[in-house]
PDB file of C-alpha atoms in Angstrom:
ATOM      1  CA  MET A 357       0.000   0.000   0.000  1.00 88.00           C
ATOM      2  CA  ARG A 358       1.308   3.407  -0.975  1.00 92.00           C
ATOM      3  CA  GLN A 359       0.367   6.278   1.346  1.00 96.00           C
ATOM      4  CA  VAL A 360       0.980   9.868   0.291  1.00 97.00           C
ATOM      5  CA  THR A 361       0.126  13.247   1.750  1.00 96.00           C
ATOM      6  CA  VAL A 362      -2.413  15.578   0.153  1.00 96.00           C
ATOM      7  CA  HIS A 363       0.415  17.832  -1.039  1.00 96.00           C
ATOM      8  CA  ALA A 364       2.244  14.909  -2.671  1.00 96.00           C
ATOM      9  CA  ALA A 365      -1.039  13.706  -4.209  1.00 97.00           C
ATOM     10  CA  LYS A 366      -1.584  17.119  -5.812  1.00 96.00           C
ATOM     11  CA  THR A 367       1.943  17.086  -7.200  1.00 97.00           C
ATOM     12  CA  HIS A 368       1.890  13.479  -8.483  1.00 97.00           C
ATOM     13  CA  LEU A 369      -1.790  12.872  -9.220  1.00 97.00           C
ATOM     14  CA  SER A 370      -1.249  11.469 -12.725  1.00 97.00           C
ATOM     15  CA  LYS A 371       1.296   8.927 -11.449  1.00 97.00           C
ATOM     16  CA  LEU A 372      -0.976   7.950  -8.560  1.00 97.00           C
ATOM     17  CA  ILE A 373      -3.883   7.411 -10.929  1.00 96.00           C
ATOM     18  CA  GLU A 374      -1.728   5.154 -13.113  1.00 96.00           C
ATOM     19  CA  ALA A 375      -0.641   3.217 -10.014  1.00 96.00           C
ATOM     20  CA  ALA A 376      -4.271   2.727  -8.943  1.00 96.00           C
ATOM     21  CA  LEU A 377      -5.221   1.625 -12.461  1.00 95.00           C
ATOM     22  CA  GLY A 378      -2.354  -0.868 -12.279  1.00 95.00           C
ATOM     23  CA  GLY A 379      -3.874  -2.438  -9.158  1.00 94.00           C
ATOM     24  CA  GLU A 380      -1.802  -0.683  -6.515  1.00 96.00           C
ATOM     25  CA  ASP A 381      -3.560   0.420  -3.324  1.00 95.00           C
ATOM     26  CA  VAL A 382      -3.112   4.215  -3.077  1.00 97.00           C
ATOM     27  CA  VAL A 383      -4.112   6.043   0.120  1.00 97.00           C
ATOM     28  CA  ILE A 384      -4.073   9.814   0.571  1.00 97.00           C
ATOM     29  CA  ALA A 385      -3.479  11.103   4.084  1.00 97.00           C
ATOM     30  CA  LYS A 386      -3.782  14.393   5.940  1.00 96.00           C
ATOM     31  CA  GLY A 387      -0.595  14.390   7.926  1.00 92.00           C
ATOM     32  CA  ARG A 388      -0.293  10.762   9.061  1.00 91.00           C
ATOM     33  CA  LYS A 389      -4.026  10.052   9.157  1.00 96.00           C
ATOM     34  CA  PRO A 390      -5.337   8.165   6.062  1.00 97.00           C
ATOM     35  CA  VAL A 391      -8.479   9.859   4.737  1.00 97.00           C
ATOM     36  CA  VAL A 392      -9.200   8.565   1.208  1.00 97.00           C
ATOM     37  CA  ARG A 393      -8.329   5.639  -1.037  1.00 97.00           C
ATOM     38  CA  LEU A 394      -7.783   6.043  -4.773  1.00 96.00           C
ATOM     39  CA  VAL A 395      -9.477   3.195  -6.654  1.00 95.00           C
ATOM     40  CA  PRO A 396     -10.235   2.703 -10.351  1.00 94.00           C
ATOM     41  CA  ILE A 397     -13.813   2.624 -11.618  1.00 92.00           C
ATOM     42  CA  PRO A 398     -14.518  -0.679 -13.407  1.00 88.00           C
ATOM     43  CA  GLN A 399     -14.920  -0.070 -17.129  1.00 86.00           C
ATOM     44  CA  GLN A 400     -17.651  -2.054 -18.856  1.00 84.00           C
ATOM     45  CA  PRO A 401     -17.895  -2.265 -22.615  1.00 84.00           C
ATOM     46  CA  PHE A 402     -20.763  -0.259 -24.111  1.00 79.00           C
ATOM     47  CA  LYS A 403     -23.615  -2.509 -25.200  1.00 79.00           C
ATOM     48  CA  ILE A 404     -26.168  -1.342 -27.748  1.00 78.00           C
ATOM     49  CA  GLY A 405     -29.740  -2.487 -27.273  1.00 80.00           C
ATOM     50  CA  PRO A 406     -29.614  -4.301 -23.904  1.00 79.00           C
ATOM     51  CA  LEU A 407     -33.445  -4.267 -23.704  1.00 80.00           C
ATOM     52  CA  GLU A 408     -34.054  -5.122 -27.348  1.00 79.00           C
ATOM     53  CA  GLY A 409     -37.247  -7.141 -27.698  1.00 79.00           C
ATOM     54  CA  GLU A 410     -38.303  -6.590 -24.072  1.00 81.00           C
ATOM     55  CA  LEU A 411     -40.107  -3.238 -24.356  1.00 79.00           C
ATOM     56  CA  GLY A 412     -42.630  -3.940 -27.089  1.00 78.00           C
ATOM     57  CA  HIS A 413     -43.385  -1.532 -29.891  1.00 78.00           C
ATOM     58  CA  GLY A 414     -43.675   2.203 -29.407  1.00 77.00           C
ATOM     59  CA  PRO A 415     -45.640   4.695 -31.493  1.00 79.00           C
ATOM     60  CA  ASP A 416     -44.655   5.337 -35.078  1.00 83.00           C
ATOM     61  CA  PHE A 417     -43.757   9.012 -35.085  1.00 86.00           C
ATOM     62  CA  PHE A 418     -43.719   9.160 -38.879  1.00 88.00           C
ATOM     63  CA  GLU A 419     -47.377   8.195 -39.243  1.00 88.00           C
ATOM     64  CA  PRO A 420     -49.746  11.115 -39.892  1.00 90.00           C
ATOM     65  CA  MET A 421     -51.595  12.359 -36.818  1.00 87.00           C
ATOM     66  CA  PRO A 422     -55.412  12.035 -36.803  1.00 88.00           C
ATOM     67  CA  ASP A 423     -57.111  15.336 -37.770  1.00 90.00           C
ATOM     68  CA  ASP A 424     -58.798  15.843 -34.394  1.00 90.00           C
ATOM     69  CA  GLU A 425     -55.501  15.409 -32.534  1.00 88.00           C
ATOM     70  CA  LEU A 426     -53.670  17.634 -35.020  1.00 88.00           C
ATOM     71  CA  ASP A 427     -56.279  20.371 -34.462  1.00 88.00           C
ATOM     72  CA  LEU A 428     -55.543  20.263 -30.726  1.00 90.00           C
ATOM     73  CA  TRP A 429     -51.799  20.701 -31.351  1.00 88.00           C
ATOM     74  CA  GLU A 430     -52.352  23.552 -33.789  1.00 89.00           C
ATOM     75  CA  GLY A 431     -54.881  25.316 -31.586  1.00 84.00           C
ATOM     76  CA  ASP A 432     -57.832  24.878 -34.000  1.00 67.00           C
ATOM     77  CA  ARG A 433     -61.083  23.751 -32.427  1.00 59.00           C
TER      78      ARG A 433
END
């Protein structure tokens, strides 16, 4: 475990981030008291369409609107 002070963390943040990404345990301390741990966020690959086929069919926005509904949108009554 690597423990560094806040001042050292400010100075060497990029190196500390790389160390954490490499699996090293990095702790930042105020004086001698540990206060935070630097850990990487797990990266998951982006997946397109995870709910495909589960939501049913939505409205077709390219279909013409019925006249009575169109009148409401346009303010004609």
